[in-house]
Amino acid sequence: MQTQKLQLRKRKKLKYKKQEKNMNNQELPIIRAPQTNAFSCIDLFCGSGGLSAGFEKAGMSVILAYDNWDVAIQTYNQNNKGHIAKNLDLIELSNTKHEELKNIKRIKPFIIAGGPPCQDFSSAGKRNGNGKRGNLTPLFAKIVAHIKPMWFVMENVNTIKSVGEQQLSKAKEILQDAGYGITISVLCASQFGIPQYRKRLFMIGRLNGKDNELLEHLNQQKKQQKNVRQYFKEINIPLKLKHYYRHPRSYARRGVFSVEELSPTIRGVNRPIPPSWPGHNGDTTRNMKEVRQLTSEERAIIQTYPSSYNFLGNKAEVEQQIGNSVPPQLAEAVARAIINFEKRTLIDY
């Protein structure tokens, strides 16, 4: 009798060890790329590197990046030890025999991310959804459909829903036909701890996934709202002003803002206060002696770049790089949502 009990205990112990081993196996991510990091990423239209910086901080490994803006690539590589950004007009990748496209396919990235140029859709741009730059949105979709990564992330201005509706719908159709379940969400940067009112549309997809399956995980990444002063205090950087000027698109809008509120959208230009500025009823102060424009460094910090990030180029180029960027902290939130989804999926499997 005692022998039978002992054998039963051994069987239970062995069964428990097998279950424990299975659970451990489930926690391992699916390797689809270089063994250094399961969450490997390629960044298309990388600019100066805001999206890459956020993805890296979340735990992904950006292994290649592309853009055809020389100074932005220089900035990207200056701030990334691997110097992985390449100068390439991505229109060339519409040719499926292009060597760089073959290289990406060989790498088998876990995720392809990018923000196709938004000037044709932006309220600050030409608002021509059928322009040359607007056509890069379907091209992004075609590249993803050809490579077939597990995930893709596409970022653009919120106004693409109206001005670029045709291009957005075309891109979505290409991706759905390729087998992606798609989540489309307009994310406001201020909901993710970024001291800026900045709305951007994200289209995110998982191969063989379900539509809107990532919404819950995106919502879980939201943080308490912070104004400009609170954010600078949080990261221990002195802020030596109370009011600042951001040039409005017309004098019918206010131009003076307080650090006790969210920053308006950081744009690609940073003009000084014009002598002809008449003031506006919405300005937070009328004493223009205590008002100045934000410095490039302050604008980059509001975009959540680390203070050590070094932007190259002349002043206009630096300001444009900063304004065109995906805020790293917003990119980080999106990447963490994807990683958390993957981990939960593996555990639930």
Short mmCIF file of C-alpha atoms in Angstrom, two decimals:
data_model
loop_
_atom_site.label_atom_id
_atom_site.label_comp_id
_atom_site.label_asym_id
_atom_site.label_seq_id
_atom_site.Cartn_x
_atom_site.Cartn_y
_atom_site.Cartn_z
CA MET A 1 0.00 0.00 0.00
CA GLN A 2 2.81 2.38 0.92
CA THR A 3 4.60 1.48 -2.35
CA GLN A 4 1.46 2.40 -4.35
CA LYS A 5 1.16 5.76 -2.52
CA LEU A 6 4.81 6.51 -3.19
CA GLN A 7 4.40 5.75 -6.91
CA LEU A 8 1.29 7.95 -7.03
CA ARG A 9 3.18 10.83 -5.45
CA LYS A 10 6.00 10.43 -7.98
CA ARG A 11 3.50 10.49 -10.85
CA LYS A 12 1.87 13.67 -9.48
CA LYS A 13 5.27 15.27 -9.01
CA LEU A 14 6.29 14.34 -12.56
CA LYS A 15 2.98 15.66 -13.92
CA TYR A 16 3.49 18.95 -12.05
CA LYS A 17 7.00 19.33 -13.49
CA LYS A 18 5.68 18.81 -17.01
CA GLN A 19 2.97 21.41 -16.46
CA GLU A 20 5.55 23.82 -15.05
CA LYS A 21 7.75 23.27 -18.09
CA ASN A 22 4.83 23.93 -20.43
CA MET A 23 4.02 27.18 -18.63
CA ASN A 24 7.64 28.27 -18.94
CA ASN A 25 7.58 27.50 -22.63
CA GLN A 26 4.43 29.57 -23.03
CA GLU A 27 6.15 32.63 -21.60
CA LEU A 28 8.79 32.55 -24.32
CA PRO A 29 8.02 34.94 -27.18
CA ILE A 30 7.69 33.63 -30.70
CA ILE A 31 11.00 34.16 -32.50
CA ARG A 32 10.42 35.61 -35.97
CA ALA A 33 13.60 37.62 -36.37
CA PRO A 34 17.23 37.81 -35.17
CA GLN A 35 17.66 35.86 -31.93
CA THR A 36 18.88 38.96 -30.09
CA ASN A 37 15.29 40.16 -29.69
CA ALA A 38 12.00 38.49 -30.58
CA PHE A 39 10.34 41.89 -31.03
CA SER A 40 12.44 43.01 -33.98
CA CYS A 41 11.26 46.07 -35.87
CA ILE A 42 11.88 47.92 -39.12
CA ASP A 43 11.03 51.63 -39.15
CA LEU A 44 9.93 53.04 -42.51
CA PHE A 45 9.85 56.86 -42.92
CA CYS A 46 11.91 57.00 -39.71
CA GLY A 47 12.68 60.74 -39.71
CA SER A 48 14.91 61.73 -36.80
CA GLY A 49 13.92 58.64 -34.81
CA GLY A 50 11.02 59.41 -32.47
CA LEU A 51 9.11 56.21 -33.19
CA SER A 52 12.26 54.09 -33.01
CA ALA A 53 13.27 55.66 -29.69
CA GLY A 54 9.88 54.80 -28.17
CA PHE A 55 9.86 51.26 -29.52
CA GLU A 56 13.37 50.64 -28.20
CA LYS A 57 12.43 51.94 -24.75
CA ALA A 58 9.44 49.58 -24.68
CA GLY A 59 11.74 46.61 -25.31
CA MET A 60 11.65 46.19 -29.06
CA SER A 61 14.78 46.04 -31.19
CA VAL A 62 14.83 48.34 -34.22
CA ILE A 63 17.19 46.66 -36.67
CA LEU A 64 16.73 48.81 -39.78
CA ALA A 65 15.30 52.23 -40.59
CA TYR A 66 14.71 54.12 -43.82
CA ASP A 67 14.06 57.68 -44.95
CA ASN A 68 15.16 59.92 -47.82
CA TRP A 69 15.74 63.07 -45.77
CA ASP A 70 19.51 63.38 -45.36
CA VAL A 71 19.69 65.53 -42.24
CA ALA A 72 17.08 63.45 -40.41
CA ILE A 73 19.05 60.28 -41.17
CA GLN A 74 22.18 61.98 -39.81
CA THR A 75 20.29 62.85 -36.63
CA TYR A 76 18.92 59.31 -36.38
CA ASN A 77 22.34 57.69 -36.74
CA GLN A 78 24.00 60.24 -34.45
CA ASN A 79 21.68 59.12 -31.65
CA ASN A 80 21.71 55.38 -32.38
CA LYS A 81 24.87 53.36 -31.86
CA GLY A 82 24.04 50.93 -34.64
CA HIS A 83 23.79 53.70 -37.29
CA ILE A 84 21.09 51.63 -38.92
CA ALA A 85 19.16 54.31 -40.85
CA LYS A 86 19.57 54.23 -44.62
CA ASN A 87 18.80 56.86 -47.24
CA LEU A 88 16.22 55.40 -49.58
CA ASP A 89 13.23 56.75 -51.46
CA LEU A 90 10.69 54.12 -50.43
CA ILE A 91 8.85 54.54 -53.72
CA GLU A 92 11.65 52.34 -55.07
CA LEU A 93 10.30 49.47 -52.94
CA SER A 94 7.21 49.31 -55.13
CA ASN A 95 9.51 47.14 -57.25
CA THR A 96 9.30 43.73 -55.54
CA LYS A 97 12.68 42.78 -57.03
CA HIS A 98 14.47 45.63 -55.25
CA GLU A 99 17.44 44.29 -53.26
CA GLU A 100 16.52 46.25 -50.14
CA LEU A 101 13.03 44.76 -50.16
CA LYS A 102 14.54 41.30 -50.52
CA ASN A 103 16.81 42.10 -47.58
CA ILE A 104 13.84 43.07 -45.39
CA LYS A 105 12.05 39.86 -46.36
CA ARG A 106 15.11 37.79 -45.42
CA ILE A 107 15.24 39.47 -42.00
CA LYS A 108 11.61 38.50 -41.26
CA PRO A 109 10.89 41.38 -38.84
CA PHE A 110 8.30 40.87 -36.14
CA ILE A 111 6.89 44.32 -36.83
CA ILE A 112 7.06 46.97 -39.54
CA ALA A 113 6.25 50.48 -38.33
CA GLY A 114 6.27 53.91 -39.86
CA GLY A 115 4.60 57.23 -40.42
CA PRO A 116 4.21 57.95 -44.16
CA PRO A 117 4.67 61.70 -44.81
CA CYS A 118 1.59 63.58 -43.66
CA GLN A 119 1.96 66.96 -45.38
CA ASP A 120 -0.74 66.14 -47.95
CA PHE A 121 -3.21 65.40 -45.13
CA SER A 122 -2.13 67.84 -42.44
CA SER A 123 -4.04 70.99 -41.54
CA ALA A 124 -0.66 72.72 -41.80
CA GLY A 125 -0.02 71.29 -45.27
CA LYS A 126 -1.64 71.32 -48.70
CA ARG A 127 -4.56 69.11 -47.64
CA ASN A 128 -4.37 67.24 -50.94
CA GLY A 129 -4.99 63.58 -50.15
CA ASN A 130 -4.11 62.53 -53.69
CA GLY A 131 -0.69 64.18 -53.75
CA LYS A 132 2.59 62.32 -54.19
CA ARG A 133 3.17 62.05 -50.46
CA GLY A 134 -0.39 60.87 -49.84
CA ASN A 135 0.26 57.95 -52.19
CA LEU A 136 2.97 56.72 -49.84
CA THR A 137 0.26 55.51 -47.44
CA PRO A 138 -0.93 52.71 -49.78
CA LEU A 139 2.73 52.01 -50.59
CA PHE A 140 3.40 51.39 -46.88
CA ALA A 141 0.51 48.91 -46.92
CA LYS A 142 1.87 47.16 -50.04
CA ILE A 143 5.30 46.75 -48.41
CA VAL A 144 3.71 45.25 -45.29
CA ALA A 145 1.52 42.92 -47.37
CA HIS A 146 4.60 41.73 -49.28
CA ILE A 147 6.81 41.14 -46.21
CA LYS A 148 4.02 39.77 -43.97
CA PRO A 149 5.41 40.67 -40.50
CA MET A 150 3.37 39.54 -37.50
CA TRP A 151 2.44 43.19 -36.76
CA PHE A 152 2.45 46.56 -38.44
CA VAL A 153 1.98 50.07 -37.03
CA MET A 154 1.15 53.05 -39.23
CA GLU A 155 0.94 56.58 -37.81
CA ASN A 156 -0.48 59.67 -39.49
CA VAL A 157 -2.28 62.92 -38.75
CA ASN A 158 -5.87 62.67 -37.61
CA THR A 159 -7.11 64.58 -40.66
CA ILE A 160 -6.19 61.66 -42.92
CA LYS A 161 -9.66 60.33 -42.05
CA SER A 162 -11.24 63.14 -44.07
CA VAL A 163 -8.67 64.68 -46.40
CA GLY A 164 -6.99 61.35 -47.12
CA GLU A 165 -9.98 59.06 -46.77
CA GLN A 166 -9.41 57.49 -50.19
CA GLN A 167 -5.76 56.68 -49.49
CA LEU A 168 -6.48 55.40 -45.98
CA SER A 169 -9.28 53.14 -47.24
CA LYS A 170 -7.04 51.82 -50.00
CA ALA A 171 -4.27 51.01 -47.50
CA LYS A 172 -6.72 49.33 -45.14
CA GLU A 173 -8.14 47.20 -47.96
CA ILE A 174 -4.64 46.05 -49.00
CA LEU A 175 -3.82 45.04 -45.44
CA GLN A 176 -7.11 43.27 -44.81
CA ASP A 177 -6.71 41.31 -48.04
CA ALA A 178 -3.25 40.29 -46.78
CA GLY A 179 -4.87 38.76 -43.70
CA TYR A 180 -4.47 41.43 -41.05
CA GLY A 181 -6.95 42.15 -38.28
CA ILE A 182 -6.89 45.94 -37.92
CA THR A 183 -7.24 48.34 -35.03
CA ILE A 184 -7.68 52.02 -35.94
CA SER A 185 -7.55 54.51 -33.11
CA VAL A 186 -7.01 58.25 -32.80
CA LEU A 187 -4.66 58.72 -29.86
CA CYS A 188 -4.22 62.04 -28.08
CA ALA A 189 -0.70 62.42 -26.73
CA SER A 190 -1.93 64.10 -23.54
CA GLN A 191 -3.67 60.86 -22.51
CA PHE A 192 -0.31 59.11 -22.35
CA GLY A 193 1.52 61.49 -20.01
CA ILE A 194 2.78 63.79 -22.78
CA PRO A 195 2.30 67.52 -22.00
CA GLN A 196 0.89 68.29 -25.43
CA TYR A 197 -2.45 68.29 -27.21
CA ARG A 198 -1.55 66.27 -30.27
CA LYS A 199 -3.98 63.89 -31.98
CA ARG A 200 -2.64 61.23 -34.32
CA LEU A 201 -4.28 58.31 -36.09
CA PHE A 202 -2.74 54.88 -35.58
CA MET A 203 -3.62 51.92 -37.77
CA ILE A 204 -2.25 48.76 -36.18
CA GLY A 205 -2.61 45.23 -37.47
CA ARG A 206 -1.81 41.63 -36.52
CA LEU A 207 -1.48 38.85 -39.08
CA ASN A 208 -4.50 36.54 -38.77
CA GLY A 209 -5.78 38.73 -35.94
CA LYS A 210 -9.16 40.26 -35.22
CA ASP A 211 -10.31 43.81 -35.82
CA ASN A 212 -10.00 46.15 -32.80
CA GLU A 213 -8.36 43.48 -30.64
CA LEU A 214 -5.66 45.90 -29.44
CA LEU A 215 -8.00 48.65 -28.15
CA GLU A 216 -8.10 47.30 -24.60
CA HIS A 217 -4.30 47.18 -24.40
CA LEU A 218 -3.93 50.69 -25.81
CA ASN A 219 -6.34 52.01 -23.18
CA GLN A 220 -4.31 50.31 -20.45
CA GLN A 221 -1.30 52.42 -21.42
CA LYS A 222 -3.02 55.72 -20.65
CA LYS A 223 -1.55 57.92 -17.92
CA GLN A 224 -2.55 60.94 -15.89
CA GLN A 225 -2.50 64.18 -17.84
CA LYS A 226 0.36 66.60 -17.13
CA ASN A 227 0.84 70.22 -18.09
CA VAL A 228 4.17 71.55 -19.35
CA ARG A 229 5.42 72.68 -15.93
CA GLN A 230 4.52 69.36 -14.29
CA TYR A 231 6.28 67.36 -16.99
CA PHE A 232 9.51 69.35 -16.77
CA LYS A 233 9.45 69.00 -12.99
CA GLU A 234 8.89 65.24 -13.29
CA ILE A 235 12.01 64.80 -15.41
CA ASN A 236 14.05 67.27 -13.31
CA ILE A 237 14.71 69.86 -16.00
CA PRO A 238 14.46 73.55 -15.02
CA LEU A 239 11.87 75.57 -16.90
CA LYS A 240 12.63 79.28 -16.80
CA LEU A 241 9.43 80.75 -18.19
CA LYS A 242 5.74 81.00 -17.37
CA HIS A 243 4.35 81.98 -20.76
CA TYR A 244 5.53 81.30 -24.30
CA TYR A 245 4.62 82.18 -27.86
CA ARG A 246 3.59 79.76 -30.60
CA HIS A 247 2.86 81.44 -33.91
CA PRO A 248 -0.81 80.93 -34.85
CA ARG A 249 -2.01 80.18 -38.36
CA SER A 250 -3.97 83.43 -38.26
CA TYR A 251 -4.28 86.36 -35.88
CA ALA A 252 -7.82 85.19 -35.15
CA ARG A 253 -6.22 82.57 -32.89
CA ARG A 254 -4.27 83.09 -29.71
CA GLY A 255 -0.48 82.86 -29.72
CA VAL A 256 0.50 83.03 -26.03
CA PHE A 257 0.27 79.96 -23.81
CA SER A 258 0.98 79.16 -20.17
CA VAL A 259 3.17 76.35 -18.84
CA GLU A 260 0.25 75.56 -16.52
CA GLU A 261 -1.65 74.02 -19.44
CA LEU A 262 -1.01 71.49 -22.18
CA SER A 263 1.18 72.67 -25.01
CA PRO A 264 -0.59 73.01 -28.35
CA THR A 265 0.68 70.66 -31.06
CA ILE A 266 4.41 71.06 -31.61
CA ARG A 267 4.66 71.90 -35.32
CA GLY A 268 7.55 71.91 -37.78
CA VAL A 269 8.10 75.67 -37.51
CA ASN A 270 9.07 77.84 -34.53
CA ARG A 271 8.73 81.52 -35.35
CA PRO A 272 9.64 84.39 -33.01
CA ILE A 273 7.09 86.92 -31.80
CA PRO A 274 6.45 89.33 -34.70
CA PRO A 275 6.54 93.07 -33.92
CA SER A 276 3.05 93.27 -35.43
CA TRP A 277 1.53 90.77 -32.98
CA PRO A 278 -1.73 92.46 -31.88
CA GLY A 279 -2.45 90.15 -28.97
CA HIS A 280 -5.53 87.98 -28.51
CA ASN A 281 -8.23 87.73 -25.85
CA GLY A 282 -7.20 84.12 -25.25
CA ASP A 283 -3.54 84.93 -24.55
CA THR A 284 -2.51 83.93 -21.02
CA THR A 285 -0.71 87.24 -20.47
CA ARG A 286 -0.62 90.67 -22.09
CA ASN A 287 2.84 91.45 -20.73
CA MET A 288 4.93 90.48 -23.75
CA LYS A 289 8.16 91.25 -21.89
CA GLU A 290 7.76 87.95 -20.04
CA VAL A 291 6.95 85.98 -23.21
CA ARG A 292 9.33 84.31 -25.64
CA GLN A 293 9.21 81.48 -28.13
CA LEU A 294 10.20 78.03 -26.92
CA THR A 295 13.76 76.92 -27.59
CA SER A 296 14.40 73.92 -29.83
CA GLU A 297 15.46 71.95 -26.74
CA GLU A 298 12.21 72.78 -24.91
CA ARG A 299 10.14 71.77 -27.93
CA ALA A 300 12.00 68.45 -28.18
CA ILE A 301 11.40 67.77 -24.49
CA ILE A 302 7.67 68.51 -24.86
CA GLN A 303 7.77 65.93 -27.65
CA THR A 304 9.30 63.61 -24.96
CA TYR A 305 12.70 63.24 -26.56
CA PRO A 306 15.40 62.74 -23.91
CA SER A 307 17.36 65.93 -23.22
CA SER A 308 20.50 64.19 -24.50
CA TYR A 309 19.04 63.72 -28.01
CA ASN A 310 21.16 65.65 -30.48
CA PHE A 311 19.45 67.12 -33.55
CA LEU A 312 21.66 67.96 -36.52
CA GLY A 313 21.08 70.56 -39.23
CA ASN A 314 20.35 74.27 -39.38
CA LYS A 315 17.67 75.82 -37.16
CA ALA A 316 14.83 75.36 -39.67
CA GLU A 317 15.80 71.71 -40.24
CA VAL A 318 16.01 71.02 -36.51
CA GLU A 319 12.60 72.57 -35.85
CA GLN A 320 11.05 70.57 -38.68
CA GLN A 321 12.57 67.32 -37.43
CA ILE A 322 11.17 67.93 -33.96
CA GLY A 323 7.72 68.90 -35.20
CA ASN A 324 7.45 65.99 -37.63
CA SER A 325 8.32 63.39 -35.01
CA VAL A 326 6.15 60.77 -33.39
CA PRO A 327 6.56 61.58 -29.68
CA PRO A 328 8.78 58.76 -28.33
CA GLN A 329 6.54 58.32 -25.28
CA LEU A 330 3.49 57.82 -27.50
CA ALA A 331 5.37 55.29 -29.64
CA GLU A 332 6.46 53.55 -26.45
CA ALA A 333 2.83 53.21 -25.31
CA VAL A 334 1.83 51.62 -28.63
CA ALA A 335 4.78 49.22 -28.52
CA ARG A 336 4.01 48.21 -24.92
CA ALA A 337 0.39 47.53 -25.87
CA ILE A 338 1.58 45.14 -28.58
CA ILE A 339 4.10 43.42 -26.28
CA ASN A 340 1.48 43.03 -23.54
CA PHE A 341 -0.98 41.59 -26.06
CA GLU A 342 1.64 39.08 -27.18
CA LYS A 343 2.49 38.05 -23.62
CA ARG A 344 -1.16 37.63 -22.68
CA THR A 345 -1.84 35.64 -25.83
CA LEU A 346 1.03 33.28 -25.08
CA ILE A 347 -0.12 32.75 -21.49
CA ASP A 348 -3.74 32.18 -22.52
CA TYR A 349 -2.78 29.79 -25.29
#
